[in-house]
Short mmCIF file of C-alpha atoms and ligand atoms in Angstrom, two decimals:
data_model
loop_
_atom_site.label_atom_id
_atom_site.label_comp_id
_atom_site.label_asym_id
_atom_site.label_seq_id
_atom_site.Cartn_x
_atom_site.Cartn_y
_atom_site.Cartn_z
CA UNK A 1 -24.34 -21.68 15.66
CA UNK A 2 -22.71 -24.47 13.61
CA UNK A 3 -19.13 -23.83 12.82
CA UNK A 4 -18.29 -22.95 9.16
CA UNK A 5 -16.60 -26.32 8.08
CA UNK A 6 -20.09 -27.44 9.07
CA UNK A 7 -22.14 -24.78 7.39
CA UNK A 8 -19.58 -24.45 4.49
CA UNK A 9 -17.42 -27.43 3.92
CA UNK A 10 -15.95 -25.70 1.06
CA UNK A 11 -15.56 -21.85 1.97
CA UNK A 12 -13.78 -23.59 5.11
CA UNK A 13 -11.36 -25.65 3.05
CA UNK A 14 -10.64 -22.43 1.07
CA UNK A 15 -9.83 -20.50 4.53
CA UNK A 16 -7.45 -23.17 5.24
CA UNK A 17 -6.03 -23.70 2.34
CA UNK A 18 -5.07 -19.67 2.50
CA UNK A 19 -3.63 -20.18 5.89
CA UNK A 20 -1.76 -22.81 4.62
CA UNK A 21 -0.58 -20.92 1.56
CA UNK A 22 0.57 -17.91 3.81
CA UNK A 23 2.21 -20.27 6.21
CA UNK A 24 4.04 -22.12 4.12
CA UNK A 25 5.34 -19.16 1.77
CA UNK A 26 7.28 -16.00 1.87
CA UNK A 27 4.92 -13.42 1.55
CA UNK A 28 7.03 -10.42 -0.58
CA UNK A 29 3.81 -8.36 -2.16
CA UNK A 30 4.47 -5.05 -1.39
CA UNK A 31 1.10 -4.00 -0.81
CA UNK A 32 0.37 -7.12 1.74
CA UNK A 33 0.61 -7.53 5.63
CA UNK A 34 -0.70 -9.88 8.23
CA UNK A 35 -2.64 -8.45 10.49
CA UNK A 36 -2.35 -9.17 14.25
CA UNK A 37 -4.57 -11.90 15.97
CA UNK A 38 -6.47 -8.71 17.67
CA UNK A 39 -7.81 -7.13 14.36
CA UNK A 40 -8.63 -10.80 12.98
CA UNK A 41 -10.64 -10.95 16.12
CA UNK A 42 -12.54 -7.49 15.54
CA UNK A 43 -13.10 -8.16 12.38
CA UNK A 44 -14.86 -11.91 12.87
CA UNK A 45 -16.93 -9.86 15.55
CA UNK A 46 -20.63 -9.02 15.98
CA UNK A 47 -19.54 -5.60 14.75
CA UNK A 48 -20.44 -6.29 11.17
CA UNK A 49 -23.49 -6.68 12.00
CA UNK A 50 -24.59 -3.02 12.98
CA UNK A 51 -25.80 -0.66 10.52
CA UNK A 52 -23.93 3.24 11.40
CA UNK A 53 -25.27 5.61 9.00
CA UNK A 54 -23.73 9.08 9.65
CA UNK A 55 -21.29 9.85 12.15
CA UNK A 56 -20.48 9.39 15.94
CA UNK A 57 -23.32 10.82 17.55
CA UNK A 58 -25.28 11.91 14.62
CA UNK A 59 -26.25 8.57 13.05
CA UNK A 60 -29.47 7.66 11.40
CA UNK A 61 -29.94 4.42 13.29
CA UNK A 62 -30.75 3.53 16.89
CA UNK A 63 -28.51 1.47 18.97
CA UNK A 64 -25.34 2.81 18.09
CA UNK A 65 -23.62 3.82 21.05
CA UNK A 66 -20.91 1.24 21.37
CA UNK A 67 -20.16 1.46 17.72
CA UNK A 68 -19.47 5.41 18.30
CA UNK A 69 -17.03 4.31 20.92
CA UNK A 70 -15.13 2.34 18.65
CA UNK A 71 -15.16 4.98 15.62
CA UNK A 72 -14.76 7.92 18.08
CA UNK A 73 -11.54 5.86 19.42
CA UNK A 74 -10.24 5.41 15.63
CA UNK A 75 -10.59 8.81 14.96
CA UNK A 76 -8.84 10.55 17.88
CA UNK A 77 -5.93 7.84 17.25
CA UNK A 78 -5.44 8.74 13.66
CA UNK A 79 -5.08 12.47 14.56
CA UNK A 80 -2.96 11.90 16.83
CA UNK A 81 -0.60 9.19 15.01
CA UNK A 82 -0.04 11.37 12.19
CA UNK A 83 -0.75 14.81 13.43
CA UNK A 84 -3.94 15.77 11.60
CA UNK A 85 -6.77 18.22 12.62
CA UNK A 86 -9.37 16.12 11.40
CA UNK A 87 -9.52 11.89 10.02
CA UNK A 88 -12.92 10.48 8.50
CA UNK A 89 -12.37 6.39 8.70
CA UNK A 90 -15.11 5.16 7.06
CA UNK A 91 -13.90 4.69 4.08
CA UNK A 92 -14.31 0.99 2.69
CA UNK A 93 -11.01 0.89 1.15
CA UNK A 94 -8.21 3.11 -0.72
CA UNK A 95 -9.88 3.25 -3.94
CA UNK A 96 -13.12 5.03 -1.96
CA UNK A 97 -11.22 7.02 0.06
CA UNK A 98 -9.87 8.85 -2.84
CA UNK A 99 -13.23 8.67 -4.45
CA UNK A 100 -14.50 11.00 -1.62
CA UNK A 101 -10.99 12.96 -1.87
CA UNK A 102 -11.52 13.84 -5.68
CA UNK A 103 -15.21 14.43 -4.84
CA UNK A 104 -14.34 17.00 -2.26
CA UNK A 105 -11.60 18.66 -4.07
CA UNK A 106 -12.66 19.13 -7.30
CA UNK A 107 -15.62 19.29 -9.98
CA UNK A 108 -16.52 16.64 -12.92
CA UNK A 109 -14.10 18.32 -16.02
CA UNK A 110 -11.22 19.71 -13.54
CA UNK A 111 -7.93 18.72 -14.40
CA UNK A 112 -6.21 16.11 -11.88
CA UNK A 113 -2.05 15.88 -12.39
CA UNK A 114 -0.53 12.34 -10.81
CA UNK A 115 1.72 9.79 -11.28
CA UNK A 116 1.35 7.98 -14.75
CA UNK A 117 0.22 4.69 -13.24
CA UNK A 118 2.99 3.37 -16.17
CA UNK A 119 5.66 5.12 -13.92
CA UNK A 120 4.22 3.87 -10.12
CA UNK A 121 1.05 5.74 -9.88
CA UNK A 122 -2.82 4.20 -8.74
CA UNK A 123 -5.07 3.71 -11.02
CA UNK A 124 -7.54 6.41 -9.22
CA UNK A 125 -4.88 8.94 -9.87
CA UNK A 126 -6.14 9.05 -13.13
CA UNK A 127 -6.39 5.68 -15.04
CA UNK A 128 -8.84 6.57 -18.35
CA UNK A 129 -10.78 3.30 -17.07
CA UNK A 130 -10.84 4.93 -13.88
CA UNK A 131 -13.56 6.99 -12.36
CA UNK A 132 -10.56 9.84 -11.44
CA UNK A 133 -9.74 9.68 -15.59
CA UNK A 134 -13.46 9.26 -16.54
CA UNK A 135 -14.46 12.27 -14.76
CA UNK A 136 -11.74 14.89 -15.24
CA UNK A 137 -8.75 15.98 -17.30
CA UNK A 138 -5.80 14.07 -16.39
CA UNK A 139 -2.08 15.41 -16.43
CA UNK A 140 0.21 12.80 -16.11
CA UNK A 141 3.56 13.67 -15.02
CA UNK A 142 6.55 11.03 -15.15
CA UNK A 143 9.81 9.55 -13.67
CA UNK A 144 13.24 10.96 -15.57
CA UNK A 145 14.36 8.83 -18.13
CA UNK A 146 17.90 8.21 -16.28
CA UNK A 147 17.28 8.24 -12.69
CA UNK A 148 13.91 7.10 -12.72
CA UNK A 149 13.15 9.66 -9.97
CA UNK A 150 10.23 12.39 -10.26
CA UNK A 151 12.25 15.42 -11.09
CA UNK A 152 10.75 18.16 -9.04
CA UNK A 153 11.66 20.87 -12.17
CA UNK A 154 9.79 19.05 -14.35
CA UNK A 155 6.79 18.70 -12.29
CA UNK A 156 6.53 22.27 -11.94
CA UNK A 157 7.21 23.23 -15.29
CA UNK A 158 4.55 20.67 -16.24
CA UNK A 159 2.24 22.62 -13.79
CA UNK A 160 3.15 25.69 -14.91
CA UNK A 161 1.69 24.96 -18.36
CA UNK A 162 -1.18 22.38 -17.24
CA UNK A 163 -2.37 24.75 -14.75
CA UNK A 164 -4.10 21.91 -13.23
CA UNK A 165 -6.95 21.97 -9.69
CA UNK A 166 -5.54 19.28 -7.67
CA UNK A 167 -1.68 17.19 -7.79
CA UNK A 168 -1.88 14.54 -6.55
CA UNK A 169 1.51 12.84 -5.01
CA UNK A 170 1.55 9.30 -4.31
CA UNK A 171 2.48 6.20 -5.92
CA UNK A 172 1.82 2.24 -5.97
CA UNK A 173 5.22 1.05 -7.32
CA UNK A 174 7.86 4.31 -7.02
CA UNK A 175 11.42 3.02 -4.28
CA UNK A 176 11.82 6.66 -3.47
CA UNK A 177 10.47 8.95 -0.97
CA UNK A 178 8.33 12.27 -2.24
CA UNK A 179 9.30 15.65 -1.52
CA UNK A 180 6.20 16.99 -0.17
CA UNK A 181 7.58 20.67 0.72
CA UNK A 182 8.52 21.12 -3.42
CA UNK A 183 4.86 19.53 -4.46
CA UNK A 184 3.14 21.61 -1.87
CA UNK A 185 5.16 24.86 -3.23
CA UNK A 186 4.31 23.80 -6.59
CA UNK A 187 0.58 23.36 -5.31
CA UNK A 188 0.49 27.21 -4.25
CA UNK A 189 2.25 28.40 -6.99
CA UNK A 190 -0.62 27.03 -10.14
CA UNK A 191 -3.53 27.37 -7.15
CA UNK A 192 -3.98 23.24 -7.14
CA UNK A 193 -4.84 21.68 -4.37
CA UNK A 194 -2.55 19.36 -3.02
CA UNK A 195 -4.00 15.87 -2.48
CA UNK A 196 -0.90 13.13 -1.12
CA UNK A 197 -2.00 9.86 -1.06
CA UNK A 198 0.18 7.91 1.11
CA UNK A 199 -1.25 4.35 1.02
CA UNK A 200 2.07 2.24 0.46
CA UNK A 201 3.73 4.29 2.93
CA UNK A 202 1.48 5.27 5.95
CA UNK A 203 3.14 2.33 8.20
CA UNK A 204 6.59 4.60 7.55
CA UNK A 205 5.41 7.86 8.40
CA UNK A 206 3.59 6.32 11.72
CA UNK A 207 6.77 5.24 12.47
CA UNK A 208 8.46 8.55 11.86
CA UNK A 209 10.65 6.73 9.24
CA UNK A 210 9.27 8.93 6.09
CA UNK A 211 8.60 12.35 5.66
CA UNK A 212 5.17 13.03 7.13
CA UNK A 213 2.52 14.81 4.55
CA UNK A 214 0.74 16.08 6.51
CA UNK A 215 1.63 19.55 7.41
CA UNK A 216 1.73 20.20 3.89
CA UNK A 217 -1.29 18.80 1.78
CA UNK A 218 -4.71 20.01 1.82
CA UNK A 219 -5.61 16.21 2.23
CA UNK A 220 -3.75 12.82 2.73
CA UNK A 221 -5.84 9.25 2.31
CA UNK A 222 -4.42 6.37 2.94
CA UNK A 223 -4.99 2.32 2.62
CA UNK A 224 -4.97 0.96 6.69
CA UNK A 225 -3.86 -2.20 4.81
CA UNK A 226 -0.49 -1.83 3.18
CA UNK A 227 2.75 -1.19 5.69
CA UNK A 228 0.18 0.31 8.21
CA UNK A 229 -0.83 -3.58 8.92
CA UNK A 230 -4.29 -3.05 9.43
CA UNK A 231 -8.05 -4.20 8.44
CA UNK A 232 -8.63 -3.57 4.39
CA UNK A 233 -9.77 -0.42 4.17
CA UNK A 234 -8.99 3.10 3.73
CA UNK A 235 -9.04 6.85 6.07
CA UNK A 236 -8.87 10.67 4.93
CA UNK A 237 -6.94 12.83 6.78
CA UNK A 238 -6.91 16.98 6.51
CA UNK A 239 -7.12 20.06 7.85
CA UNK A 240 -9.99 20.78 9.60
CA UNK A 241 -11.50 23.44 6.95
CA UNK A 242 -12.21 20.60 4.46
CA UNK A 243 -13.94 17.97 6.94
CA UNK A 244 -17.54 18.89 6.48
CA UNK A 245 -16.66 18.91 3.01
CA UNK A 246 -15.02 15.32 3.19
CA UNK A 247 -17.00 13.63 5.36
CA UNK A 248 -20.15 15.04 3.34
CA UNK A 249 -18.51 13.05 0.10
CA UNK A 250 -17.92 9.60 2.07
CA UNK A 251 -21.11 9.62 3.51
CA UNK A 252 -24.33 9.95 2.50
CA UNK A 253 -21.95 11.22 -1.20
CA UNK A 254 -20.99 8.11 -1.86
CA UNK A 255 -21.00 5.43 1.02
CA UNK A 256 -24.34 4.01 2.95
CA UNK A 257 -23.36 1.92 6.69
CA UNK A 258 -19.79 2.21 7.38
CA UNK A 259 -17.94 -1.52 8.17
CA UNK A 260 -17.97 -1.06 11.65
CA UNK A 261 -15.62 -3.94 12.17
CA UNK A 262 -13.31 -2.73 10.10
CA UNK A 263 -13.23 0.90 11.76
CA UNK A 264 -13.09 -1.05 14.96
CA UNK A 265 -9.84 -2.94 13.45
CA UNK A 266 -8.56 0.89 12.02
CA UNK A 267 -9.12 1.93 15.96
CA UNK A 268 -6.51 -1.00 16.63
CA UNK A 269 -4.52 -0.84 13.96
CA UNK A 270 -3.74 3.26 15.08
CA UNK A 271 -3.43 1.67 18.38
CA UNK A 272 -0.39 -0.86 17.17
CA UNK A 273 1.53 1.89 15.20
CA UNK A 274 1.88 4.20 18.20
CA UNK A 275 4.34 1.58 19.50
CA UNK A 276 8.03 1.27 19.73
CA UNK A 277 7.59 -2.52 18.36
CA UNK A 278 5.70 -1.25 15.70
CA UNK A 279 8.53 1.24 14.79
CA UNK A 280 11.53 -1.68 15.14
CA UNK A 281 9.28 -3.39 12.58
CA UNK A 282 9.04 -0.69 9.91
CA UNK A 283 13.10 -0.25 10.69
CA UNK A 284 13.66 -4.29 10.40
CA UNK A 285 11.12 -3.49 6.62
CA UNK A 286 13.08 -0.65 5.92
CA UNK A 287 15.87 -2.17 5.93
CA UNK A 288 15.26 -5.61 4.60
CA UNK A 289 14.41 -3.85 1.42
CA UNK A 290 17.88 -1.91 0.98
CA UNK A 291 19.83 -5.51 2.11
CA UNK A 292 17.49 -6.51 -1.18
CA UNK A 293 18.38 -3.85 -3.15
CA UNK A 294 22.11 -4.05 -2.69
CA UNK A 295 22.08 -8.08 -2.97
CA UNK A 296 20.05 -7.62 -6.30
CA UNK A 297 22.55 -4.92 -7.77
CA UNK A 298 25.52 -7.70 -7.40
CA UNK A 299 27.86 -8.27 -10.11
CA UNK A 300 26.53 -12.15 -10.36
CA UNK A 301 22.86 -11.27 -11.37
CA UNK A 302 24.01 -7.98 -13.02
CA UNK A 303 25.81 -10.22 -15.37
CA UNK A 304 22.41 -11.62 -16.42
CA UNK A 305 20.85 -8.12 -16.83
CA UNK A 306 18.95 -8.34 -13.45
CA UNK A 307 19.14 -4.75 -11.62
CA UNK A 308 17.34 -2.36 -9.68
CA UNK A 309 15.16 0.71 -10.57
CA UNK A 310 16.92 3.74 -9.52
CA UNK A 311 19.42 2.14 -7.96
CA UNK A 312 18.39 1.30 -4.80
CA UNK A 313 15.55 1.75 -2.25
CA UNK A 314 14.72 4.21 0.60
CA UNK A 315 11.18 2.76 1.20
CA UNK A 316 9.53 -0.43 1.91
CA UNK A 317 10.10 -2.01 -1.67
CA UNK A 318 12.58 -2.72 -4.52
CA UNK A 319 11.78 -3.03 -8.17
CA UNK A 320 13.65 -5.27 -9.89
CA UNK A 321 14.65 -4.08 -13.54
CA UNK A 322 14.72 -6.75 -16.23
CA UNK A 323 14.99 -4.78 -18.84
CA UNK A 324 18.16 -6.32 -20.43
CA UNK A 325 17.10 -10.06 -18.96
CA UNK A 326 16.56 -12.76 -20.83
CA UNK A 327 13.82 -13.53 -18.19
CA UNK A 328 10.43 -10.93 -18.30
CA UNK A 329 8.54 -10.41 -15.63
CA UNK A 330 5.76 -12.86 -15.45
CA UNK A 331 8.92 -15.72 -15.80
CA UNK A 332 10.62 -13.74 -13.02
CA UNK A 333 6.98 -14.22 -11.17
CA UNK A 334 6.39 -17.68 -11.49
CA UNK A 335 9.92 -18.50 -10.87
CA UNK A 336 9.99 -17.37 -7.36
CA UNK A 337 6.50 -18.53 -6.67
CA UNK A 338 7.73 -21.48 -7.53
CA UNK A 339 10.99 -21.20 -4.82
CA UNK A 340 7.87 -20.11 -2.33
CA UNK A 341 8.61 -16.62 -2.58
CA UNK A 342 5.26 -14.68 -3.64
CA UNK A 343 5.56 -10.76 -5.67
CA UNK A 344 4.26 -9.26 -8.51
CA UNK A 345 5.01 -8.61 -11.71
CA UNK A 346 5.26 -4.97 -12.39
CA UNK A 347 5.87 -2.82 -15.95
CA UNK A 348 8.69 -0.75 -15.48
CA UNK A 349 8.48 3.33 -17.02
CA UNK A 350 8.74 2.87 -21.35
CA UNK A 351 8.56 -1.11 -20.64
CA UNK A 352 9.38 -2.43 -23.84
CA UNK A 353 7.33 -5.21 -22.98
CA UNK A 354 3.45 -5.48 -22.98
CA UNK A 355 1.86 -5.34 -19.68
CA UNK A 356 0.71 -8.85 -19.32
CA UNK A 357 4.31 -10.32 -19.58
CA UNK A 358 6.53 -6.59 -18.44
CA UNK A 359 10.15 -6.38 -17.60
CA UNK A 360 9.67 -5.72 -13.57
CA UNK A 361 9.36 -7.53 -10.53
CA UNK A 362 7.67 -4.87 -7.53
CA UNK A 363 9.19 -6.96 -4.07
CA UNK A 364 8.26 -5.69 -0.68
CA UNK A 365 9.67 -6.37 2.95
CA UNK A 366 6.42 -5.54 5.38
CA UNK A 367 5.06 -8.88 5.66
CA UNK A 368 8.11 -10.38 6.18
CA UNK A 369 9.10 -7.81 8.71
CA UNK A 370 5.87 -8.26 10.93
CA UNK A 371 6.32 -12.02 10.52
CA UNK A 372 9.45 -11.63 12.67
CA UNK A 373 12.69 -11.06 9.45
CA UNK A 374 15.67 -9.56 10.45
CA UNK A 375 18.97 -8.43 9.23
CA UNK A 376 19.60 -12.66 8.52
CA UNK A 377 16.32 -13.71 7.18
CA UNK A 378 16.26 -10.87 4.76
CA UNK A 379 20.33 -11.57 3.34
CA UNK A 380 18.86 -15.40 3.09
CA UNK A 381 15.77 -13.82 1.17
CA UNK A 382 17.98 -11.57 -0.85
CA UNK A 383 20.52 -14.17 -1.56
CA UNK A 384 17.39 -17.10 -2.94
CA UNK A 385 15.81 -14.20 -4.99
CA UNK A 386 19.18 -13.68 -6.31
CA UNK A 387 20.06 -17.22 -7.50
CA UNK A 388 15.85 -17.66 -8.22
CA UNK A 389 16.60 -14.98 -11.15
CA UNK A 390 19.91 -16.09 -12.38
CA UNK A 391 19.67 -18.99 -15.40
CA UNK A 392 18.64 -22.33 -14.66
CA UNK A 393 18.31 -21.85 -10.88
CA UNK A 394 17.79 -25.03 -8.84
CA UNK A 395 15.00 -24.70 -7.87
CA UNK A 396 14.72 -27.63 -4.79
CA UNK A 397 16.91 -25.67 -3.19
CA UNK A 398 16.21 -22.84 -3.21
CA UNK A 399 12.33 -23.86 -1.99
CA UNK A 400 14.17 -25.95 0.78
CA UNK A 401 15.50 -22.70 1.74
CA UNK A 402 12.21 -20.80 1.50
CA UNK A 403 10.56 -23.66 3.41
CA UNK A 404 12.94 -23.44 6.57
CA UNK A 405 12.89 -19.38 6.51
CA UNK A 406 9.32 -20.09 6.98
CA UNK A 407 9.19 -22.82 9.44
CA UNK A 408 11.50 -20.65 11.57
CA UNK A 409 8.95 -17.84 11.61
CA UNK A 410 5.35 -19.51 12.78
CA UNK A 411 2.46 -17.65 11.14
CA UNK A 412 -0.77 -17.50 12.87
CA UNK A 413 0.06 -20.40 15.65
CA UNK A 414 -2.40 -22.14 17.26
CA UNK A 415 -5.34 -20.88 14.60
CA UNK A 416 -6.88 -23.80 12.42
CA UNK A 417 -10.60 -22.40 12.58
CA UNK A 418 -9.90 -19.04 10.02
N1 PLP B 501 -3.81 4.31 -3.50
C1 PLP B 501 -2.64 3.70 -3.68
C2 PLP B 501 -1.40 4.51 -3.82
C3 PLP B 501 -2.59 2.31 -3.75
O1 PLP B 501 -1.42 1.69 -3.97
C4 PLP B 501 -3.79 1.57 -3.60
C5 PLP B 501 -3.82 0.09 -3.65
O2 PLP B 501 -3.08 -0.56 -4.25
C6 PLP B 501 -4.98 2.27 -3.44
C7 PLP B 501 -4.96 3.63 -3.37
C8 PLP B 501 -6.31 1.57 -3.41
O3 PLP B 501 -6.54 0.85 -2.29
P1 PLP B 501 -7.67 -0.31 -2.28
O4 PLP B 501 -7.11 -1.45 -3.03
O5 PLP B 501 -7.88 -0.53 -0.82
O6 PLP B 501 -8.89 0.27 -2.93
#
């Protein structure tokens, strides 16, 4: 029972250096969180050590029945948090989740119509590298060339003529909110299946903050991971006629032991995002991301060719357009890392640059927001990303800045051992 800096002198300094790193930094990914000191605890417990195959109370192992509790208890939660009639959560992240979707929904050949991952989308919504592009025809459909929205007439037309078995809505870098009821309508009107994938913006639909996809696709996954601020890992939620099917595709179709650790964490995670503190904090990411928006469509960084795709934001993330910037993206990236602020690069839709370097920041507000931001903290953000992407910034400064936003907000306190 010797500690890990005993055991592992250097995986410890590694843990500590991370805790350090996300301490001392502004954590802006939009796909990251920190979890809560409860999950960290159910996932460093003697749950991962129990092997689950099959389901709660038809598993293929012996001494299971506090495990079922736990995956019984993440179940019934994730019904009732987003109104399904049935949720599988074994899934070991969002890329398997929609594995098992795809799986369930479709045969090896069928068409699959999503989100060019170019323009937003995953790559399991039909990358060629992919296992969704490697195993059936893919339809991508795009943004609009001036408003960089999907336009819902072109969608359908594009179904009309692509005739395709499942559409898939969802996206990984896309400010906007989806119209489910015109995708759904779509859906019926070609005979697709309509598969949403809501992984960036689960946390805003728990909170009642985004339209809810449920009622209208045949199946919704989701990451637990992104806004949801959960344990990595992924969940399938659909109407009840297609749960044999889908849990029949997770496991034994593609998964062996579920991560019971993790399901325990999805069990609190559901738990956490039933809560009115949970919904100030998707309001508080909500709208640190339009205070972003607006301070990154000023006339002072405009000036420099700094903007915003489609103009603004109505989810949990901005992307920043720099097109007509002297400054690409990777520049953009390694000039805020180097203020403390941490994002991604991102290619924007017909990127005249190549995707290593790409004309796009993606910047998110959920970490931020469940380390404690406000309306202040995010202007002060807003106003150092500003003046980080504007020529010759100082950058000092600016870090100083960075430095006391994150002294003010204590990550983690009292935790050295992780
Ligand atoms: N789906 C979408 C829309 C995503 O953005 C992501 C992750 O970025 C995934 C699925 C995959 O999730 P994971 O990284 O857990 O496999």
């Amino acid at each position: 029972n010797a500690p890990l800096a005993e055991v592992d002198p250097e995986i410890a300094e590694v843990l500590g250096l991370e805790l350090g790193r996300q301490r001392g930094t502004l954590e802006m990914i939009a796909s990251e969180n920190f979890v809560p000191r409860a999950i960290l605890e159910t996932q460093g417990s003697v749950l991962t050590n129990k092997y689950a195959e099959g389901y709660p109370g038809r598993r293929y192992y012996g001494g299971c029945e506090h495990v079922d509790v736990a995956e019984n208890l993440a179940i019934e939660r994730a019904k009732t948090l987003f109104g399904a009639e049935f949720a599988n959560v074994q899934p070991h992240a969002g890329a398997q989740a929609n594995v098992a979707v795809m799986e369930a929904l479709m045969e090896p050949g069928d068409t699959l119509m999503g989100l060019s991952l170019d323009h937003g989308g995953h790559l399991t919504h039909g990358m060629p590298l992919n296992f969704s592009g490697r195993r059936h025809k893919i339809v991508a459909y795009e943004v609009d060339r001036e408003t960089f929205r999907i336009d819902m007439d072109k969608v359908r037309e594009q179904a009309l003529a692509e005739r395709p078995d499942v559409i898939v809505a969802g996206w990984s870098a896309y400010p906007r909110q989806l119209d489910f009821e015109a995708f759904a309508s779509i859906a019926q009107e070609v005979g697709a299946k309509l598969w949403v994938d809501m992984a960036h913006f689960a946390g805003l639909v728990a909170a009642g903050l985004h339209a809810n996809p449920v009622p209208h696709a045949d199946v919704v996954s989701s990451t637990v991971h992104k806004t949801l601020a959960g344990p990595r890992s992924g969940f399938i939620l659909a109407k009840e006629s297609y749960g044999k099917k889908l849990n029949s595709r997770v496991f034994p179709g593609q998964q062996g032991g579920p991560l019971m650790h993790a399901i325990a964490g999805k069990a609190v995670a559901f738990k956490i995002a039933a809560s009115e503190e949970f919904k100030r904090r998707q309001q508080r990411t909500l709208e640190g991301a339009q205070i972003l928006a607006e301070r990154l469509m000023g006339s002072d960084v405009a000036e420099h060719g700094v903007t915003v795709l489609s103009g603004g934001t109505d989810v949990h993330l901005v992307l920043v357009d720099l097109r007509n910037s002297e400054l690409d993206g990777k520049q953009g990236e390694n000039i805020l890392d180097e203020v403390g602020i941490t994002v991604n690069r991102n290619s924007v839709p017909w990127d005249p640059r190549p995707p290593m370097t790409t004309s796009g920041l993606r910047i998110g507000t959920p970490a931020l927001a469940t380390r404690g931001f406000g309306t202040k903290e995010f202007t002060e953000v807003a106003d150092i990303i500003a003046q980080a992407l504007k020529p010759n910034p100082d950058v000092d400064a600016l870090r100083a800045r960075t430095e006391k936003l994150a002294d003010d907000f204590p990550l983690y306190e009292g935790y050295e051992n992780w």
